[in-house]
Tab-separated table of C-alpha atoms in Angstrom:
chain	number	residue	atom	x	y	z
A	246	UNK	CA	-14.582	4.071	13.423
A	247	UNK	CA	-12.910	5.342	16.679
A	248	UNK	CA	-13.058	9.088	16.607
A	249	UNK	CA	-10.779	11.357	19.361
A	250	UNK	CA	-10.867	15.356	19.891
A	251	UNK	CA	-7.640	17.092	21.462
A	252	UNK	CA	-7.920	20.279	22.493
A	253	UNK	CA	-4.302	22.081	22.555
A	254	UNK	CA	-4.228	24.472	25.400
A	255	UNK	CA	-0.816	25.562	26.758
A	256	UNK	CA	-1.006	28.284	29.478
A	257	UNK	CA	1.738	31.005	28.594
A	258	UNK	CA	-0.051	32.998	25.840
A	259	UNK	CA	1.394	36.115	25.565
A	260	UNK	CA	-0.670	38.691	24.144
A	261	UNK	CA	-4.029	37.902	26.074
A	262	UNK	CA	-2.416	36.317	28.842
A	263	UNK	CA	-4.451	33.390	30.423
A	264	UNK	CA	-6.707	33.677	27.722
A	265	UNK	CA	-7.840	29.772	27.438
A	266	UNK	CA	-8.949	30.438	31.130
A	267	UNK	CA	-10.341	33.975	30.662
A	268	UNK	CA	-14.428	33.589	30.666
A	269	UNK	CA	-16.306	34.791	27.705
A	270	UNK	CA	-19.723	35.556	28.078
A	271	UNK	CA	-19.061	34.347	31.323
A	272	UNK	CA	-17.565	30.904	30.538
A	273	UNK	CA	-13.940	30.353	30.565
A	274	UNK	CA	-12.834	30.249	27.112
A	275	UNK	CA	-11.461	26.594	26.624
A	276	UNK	CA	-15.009	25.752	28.518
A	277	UNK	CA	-16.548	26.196	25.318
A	278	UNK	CA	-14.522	24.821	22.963
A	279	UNK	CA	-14.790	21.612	25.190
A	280	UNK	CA	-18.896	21.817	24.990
A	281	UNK	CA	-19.159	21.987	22.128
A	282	UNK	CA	-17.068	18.906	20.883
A	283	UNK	CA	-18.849	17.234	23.632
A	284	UNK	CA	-22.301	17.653	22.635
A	285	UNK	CA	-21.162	17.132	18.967
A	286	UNK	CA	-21.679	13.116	19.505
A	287	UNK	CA	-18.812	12.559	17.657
A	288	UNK	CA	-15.569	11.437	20.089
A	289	UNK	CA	-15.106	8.093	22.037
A	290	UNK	CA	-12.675	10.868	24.125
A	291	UNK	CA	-12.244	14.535	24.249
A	292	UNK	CA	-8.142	15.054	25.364
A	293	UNK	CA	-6.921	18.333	26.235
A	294	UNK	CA	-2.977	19.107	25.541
A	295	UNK	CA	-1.430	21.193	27.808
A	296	UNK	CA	0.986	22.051	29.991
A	297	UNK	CA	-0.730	23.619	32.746
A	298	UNK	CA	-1.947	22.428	36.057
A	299	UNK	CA	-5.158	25.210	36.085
A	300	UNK	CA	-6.181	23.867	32.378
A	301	UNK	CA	-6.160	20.290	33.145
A	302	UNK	CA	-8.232	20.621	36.345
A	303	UNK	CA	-10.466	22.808	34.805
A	304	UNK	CA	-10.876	20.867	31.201
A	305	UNK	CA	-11.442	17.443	33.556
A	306	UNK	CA	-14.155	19.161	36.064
A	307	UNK	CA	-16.132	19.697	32.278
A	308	UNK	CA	-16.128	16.251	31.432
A	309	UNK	CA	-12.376	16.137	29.133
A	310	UNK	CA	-9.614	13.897	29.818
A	311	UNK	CA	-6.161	14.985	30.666
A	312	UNK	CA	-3.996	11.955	30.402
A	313	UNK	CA	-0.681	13.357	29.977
A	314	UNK	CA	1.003	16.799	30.606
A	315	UNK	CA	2.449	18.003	27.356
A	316	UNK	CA	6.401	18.778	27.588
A	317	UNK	CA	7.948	22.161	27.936
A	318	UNK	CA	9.137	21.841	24.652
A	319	UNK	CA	5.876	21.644	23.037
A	320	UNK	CA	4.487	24.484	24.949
A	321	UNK	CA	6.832	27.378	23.562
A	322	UNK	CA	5.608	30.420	21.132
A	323	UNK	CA	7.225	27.938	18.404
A	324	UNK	CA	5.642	24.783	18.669
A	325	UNK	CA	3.097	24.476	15.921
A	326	UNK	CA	0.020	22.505	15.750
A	327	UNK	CA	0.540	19.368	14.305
A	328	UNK	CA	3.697	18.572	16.635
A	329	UNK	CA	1.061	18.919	19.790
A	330	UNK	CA	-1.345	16.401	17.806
A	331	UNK	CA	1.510	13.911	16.487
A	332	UNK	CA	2.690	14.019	20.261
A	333	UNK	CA	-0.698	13.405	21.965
A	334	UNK	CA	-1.765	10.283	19.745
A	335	UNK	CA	1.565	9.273	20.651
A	336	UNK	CA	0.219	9.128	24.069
A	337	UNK	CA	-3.400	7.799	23.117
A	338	UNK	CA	-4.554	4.155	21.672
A	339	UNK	CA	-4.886	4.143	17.474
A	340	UNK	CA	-7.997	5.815	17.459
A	341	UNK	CA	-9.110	5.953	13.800
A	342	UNK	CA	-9.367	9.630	13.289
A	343	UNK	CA	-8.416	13.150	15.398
A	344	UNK	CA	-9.646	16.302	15.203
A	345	UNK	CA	-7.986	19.251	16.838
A	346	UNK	CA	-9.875	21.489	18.011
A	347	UNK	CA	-8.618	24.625	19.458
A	348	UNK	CA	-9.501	26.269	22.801
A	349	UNK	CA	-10.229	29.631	21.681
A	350	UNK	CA	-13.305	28.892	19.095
A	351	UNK	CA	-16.345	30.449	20.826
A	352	UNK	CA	-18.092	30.815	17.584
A	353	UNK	CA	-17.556	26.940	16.475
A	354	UNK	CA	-20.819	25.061	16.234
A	355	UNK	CA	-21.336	21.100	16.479
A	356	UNK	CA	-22.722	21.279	12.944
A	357	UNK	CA	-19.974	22.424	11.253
A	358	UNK	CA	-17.746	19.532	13.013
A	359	UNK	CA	-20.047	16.818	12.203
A	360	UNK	CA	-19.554	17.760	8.263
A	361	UNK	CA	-16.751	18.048	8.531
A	362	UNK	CA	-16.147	13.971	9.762
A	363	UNK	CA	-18.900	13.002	6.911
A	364	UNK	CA	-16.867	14.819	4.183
A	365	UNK	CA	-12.822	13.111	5.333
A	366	UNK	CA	-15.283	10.024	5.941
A	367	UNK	CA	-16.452	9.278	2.131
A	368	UNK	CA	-13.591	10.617	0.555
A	369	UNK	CA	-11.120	8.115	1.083
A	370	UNK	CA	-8.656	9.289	-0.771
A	371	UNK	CA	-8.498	12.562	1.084
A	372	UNK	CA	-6.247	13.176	4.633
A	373	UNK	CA	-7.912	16.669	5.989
A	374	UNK	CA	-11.160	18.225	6.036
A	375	UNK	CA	-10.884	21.771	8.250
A	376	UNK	CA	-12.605	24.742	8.644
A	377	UNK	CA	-12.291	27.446	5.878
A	378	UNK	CA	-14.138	31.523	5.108
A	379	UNK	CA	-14.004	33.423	2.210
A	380	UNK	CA	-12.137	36.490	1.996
A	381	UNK	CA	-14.333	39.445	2.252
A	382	UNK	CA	-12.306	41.042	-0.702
A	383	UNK	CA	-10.260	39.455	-3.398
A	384	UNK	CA	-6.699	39.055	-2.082
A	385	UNK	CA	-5.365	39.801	-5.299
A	386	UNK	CA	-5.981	43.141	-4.673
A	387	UNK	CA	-4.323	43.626	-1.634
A	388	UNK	CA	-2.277	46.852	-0.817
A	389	UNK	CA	0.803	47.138	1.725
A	390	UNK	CA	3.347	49.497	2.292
A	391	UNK	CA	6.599	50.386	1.469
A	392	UNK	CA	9.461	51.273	3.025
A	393	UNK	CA	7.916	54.937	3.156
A	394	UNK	CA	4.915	53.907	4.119
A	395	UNK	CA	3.616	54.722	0.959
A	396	UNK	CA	0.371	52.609	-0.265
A	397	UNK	CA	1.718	50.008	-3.286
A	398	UNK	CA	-0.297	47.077	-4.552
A	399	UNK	CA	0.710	43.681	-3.189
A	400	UNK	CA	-0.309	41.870	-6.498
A	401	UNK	CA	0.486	44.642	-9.329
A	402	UNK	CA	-0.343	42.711	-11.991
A	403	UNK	CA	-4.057	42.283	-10.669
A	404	UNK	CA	-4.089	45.898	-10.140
A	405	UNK	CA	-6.982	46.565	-12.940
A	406	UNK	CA	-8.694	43.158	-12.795
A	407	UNK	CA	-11.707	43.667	-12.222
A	408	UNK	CA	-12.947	42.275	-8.554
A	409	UNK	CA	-15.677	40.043	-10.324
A	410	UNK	CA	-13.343	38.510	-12.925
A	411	UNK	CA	-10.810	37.599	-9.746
A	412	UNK	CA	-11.090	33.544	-8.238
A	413	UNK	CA	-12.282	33.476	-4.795
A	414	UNK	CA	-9.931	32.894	-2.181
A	415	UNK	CA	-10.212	31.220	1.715
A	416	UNK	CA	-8.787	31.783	4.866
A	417	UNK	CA	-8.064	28.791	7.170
A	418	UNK	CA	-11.013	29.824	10.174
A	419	UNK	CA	-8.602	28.568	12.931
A	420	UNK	CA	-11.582	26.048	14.441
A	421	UNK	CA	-10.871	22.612	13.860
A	422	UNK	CA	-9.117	20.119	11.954
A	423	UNK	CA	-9.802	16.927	10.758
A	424	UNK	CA	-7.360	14.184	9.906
A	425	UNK	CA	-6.760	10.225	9.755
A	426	UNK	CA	-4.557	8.895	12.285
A	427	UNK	CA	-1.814	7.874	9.898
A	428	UNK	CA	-2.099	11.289	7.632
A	429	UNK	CA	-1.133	12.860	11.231
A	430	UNK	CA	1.557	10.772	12.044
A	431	UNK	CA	3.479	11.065	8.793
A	432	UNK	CA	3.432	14.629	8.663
A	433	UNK	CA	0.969	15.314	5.583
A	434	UNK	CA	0.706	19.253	4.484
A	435	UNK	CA	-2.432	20.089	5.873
A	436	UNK	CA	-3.197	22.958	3.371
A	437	UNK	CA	-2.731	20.808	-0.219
A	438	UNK	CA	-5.006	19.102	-2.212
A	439	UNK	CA	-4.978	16.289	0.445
A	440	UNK	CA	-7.348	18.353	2.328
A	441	UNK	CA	-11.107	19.283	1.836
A	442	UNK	CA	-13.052	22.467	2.632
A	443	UNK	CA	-15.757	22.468	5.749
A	444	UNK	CA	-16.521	26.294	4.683
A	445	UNK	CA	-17.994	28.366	7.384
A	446	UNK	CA	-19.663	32.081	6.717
A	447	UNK	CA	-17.605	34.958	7.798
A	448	UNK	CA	-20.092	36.272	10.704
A	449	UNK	CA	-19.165	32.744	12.200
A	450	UNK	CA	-15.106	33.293	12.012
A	451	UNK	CA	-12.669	35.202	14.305
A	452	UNK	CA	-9.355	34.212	15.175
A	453	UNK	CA	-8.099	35.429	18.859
A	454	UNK	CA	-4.749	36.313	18.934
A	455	UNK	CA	-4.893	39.769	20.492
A	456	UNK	CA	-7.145	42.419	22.741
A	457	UNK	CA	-9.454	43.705	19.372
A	458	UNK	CA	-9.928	39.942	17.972
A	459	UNK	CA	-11.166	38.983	21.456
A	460	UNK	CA	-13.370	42.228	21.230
A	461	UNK	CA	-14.680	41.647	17.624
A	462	UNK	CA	-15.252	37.872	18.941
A	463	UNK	CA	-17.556	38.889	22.036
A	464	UNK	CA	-19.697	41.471	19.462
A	465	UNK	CA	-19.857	38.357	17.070
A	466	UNK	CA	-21.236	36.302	19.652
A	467	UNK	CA	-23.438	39.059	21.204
A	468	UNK	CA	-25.512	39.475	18.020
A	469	UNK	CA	-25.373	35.769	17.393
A	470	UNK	CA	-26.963	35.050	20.314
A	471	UNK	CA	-29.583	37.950	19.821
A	472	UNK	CA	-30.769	36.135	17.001
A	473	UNK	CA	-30.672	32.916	18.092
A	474	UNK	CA	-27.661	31.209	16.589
A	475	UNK	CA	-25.991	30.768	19.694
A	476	UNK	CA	-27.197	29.964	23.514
């Protein structure tokens, strides 16, 4: 089996501007991400997707390739995922499976990828495996507000279950995602019963979208790496 990474990585992120570039713990973010699925074992190629000139010097000086530059139109706030990976195997020879990766997972460990690929790899009949938590509170009980910004239950009718009798629930953990070629390139629904869970604990999990997720993720990895879990 003939395994790729790609690595999407555009370079106009808004709200942490630059941030696939900006270092974390003193290694630019998308450094990491790239690492990591290196040292995994796992990929005849690691391919980073973007559209930026900085990126794709930087991603090739760590040992990615950049074979293409995506399009403009793949690189707006409105492109979603699975259009940059249907576009870059477009690009690439039929490699057997791809797993995206994204550039801002500092916390993702080989591990976790490498069950991941076992897991889609004896279940045949499945399309997906990709990283999942568990919610630290049962979402059924969930408050938001109203138009008065009054407090009002987001599930009512769970309102007196108790916590204990409630199902658990998961959270995609924005890491990676692992698919067969053809699942990919026909479009599947990546959250369905097509798709299996690699489930990750919570202290290994933070999305970075904005200034306090990047600042939760660097406390993350500081007491990760004070134990040990992390170089």
């Amino acid at each position: 089996m003939s395994n790729v990474a790609i690595i999407p990585a555009r370079g106009g992120s808004k709200r942490i501007p630059r941030k696939n570039l900006a270092p974390f713990d003193g290694v630019p973010m998308i450094v990491r991400s790239i690492r990591t699925v290196l040292d995994s074992g796992l990929f005849d190629e690691v391919v980073v997707s973007t559209d930026d000139e900085e990126i794709a010097e930087l991603a090739r000086a760590h040992g990615a390739t950049v074979p293409f530059l995506r399009p403009a139109h793949l690189a707006d706030d409105f492109t979603g995922t699975a259009a940059v990976i249907v576009h870059a195997l477009q690009q690439l020879p039929a490699f057997d499976y791809a797993c995206c990766v994204y550039a801002t997972a500092p916390l993702l460990q080989a591990r976790f990828l490498r069950e991941g690929f076992e897991l889609l790899e004896q279940q045949c009949d499945k399309s997906f495996a990709f990283s999942v938590c568990s919610f630290g509170f049962p979402v059924q009980r969930a408050l938001t507000l109203d138009g008065q910004g009054a407090l009002t239950a987001l599930y009512p009718e769970f309102r007196n279950t108790r916590s204990q009798d409630l199902p658990e629930a998961f959270q995609d953990a924005g890491q990676f995602y692992w698919g067969r070629r053809e699942a990919w390139m026909r479009g599947e629904v990546l959250y369905s019963p097509a798709s299996l869970p690699v489930i990750l604990p919570r202290h290994l999990v933070q999305d970075i979208d904005t200034v306090e997720d990047w600042k939760r993720a660097e406390y993350l990895y500081a007491a990760l790496k004070a134990g040990g879990e992390v170089q």
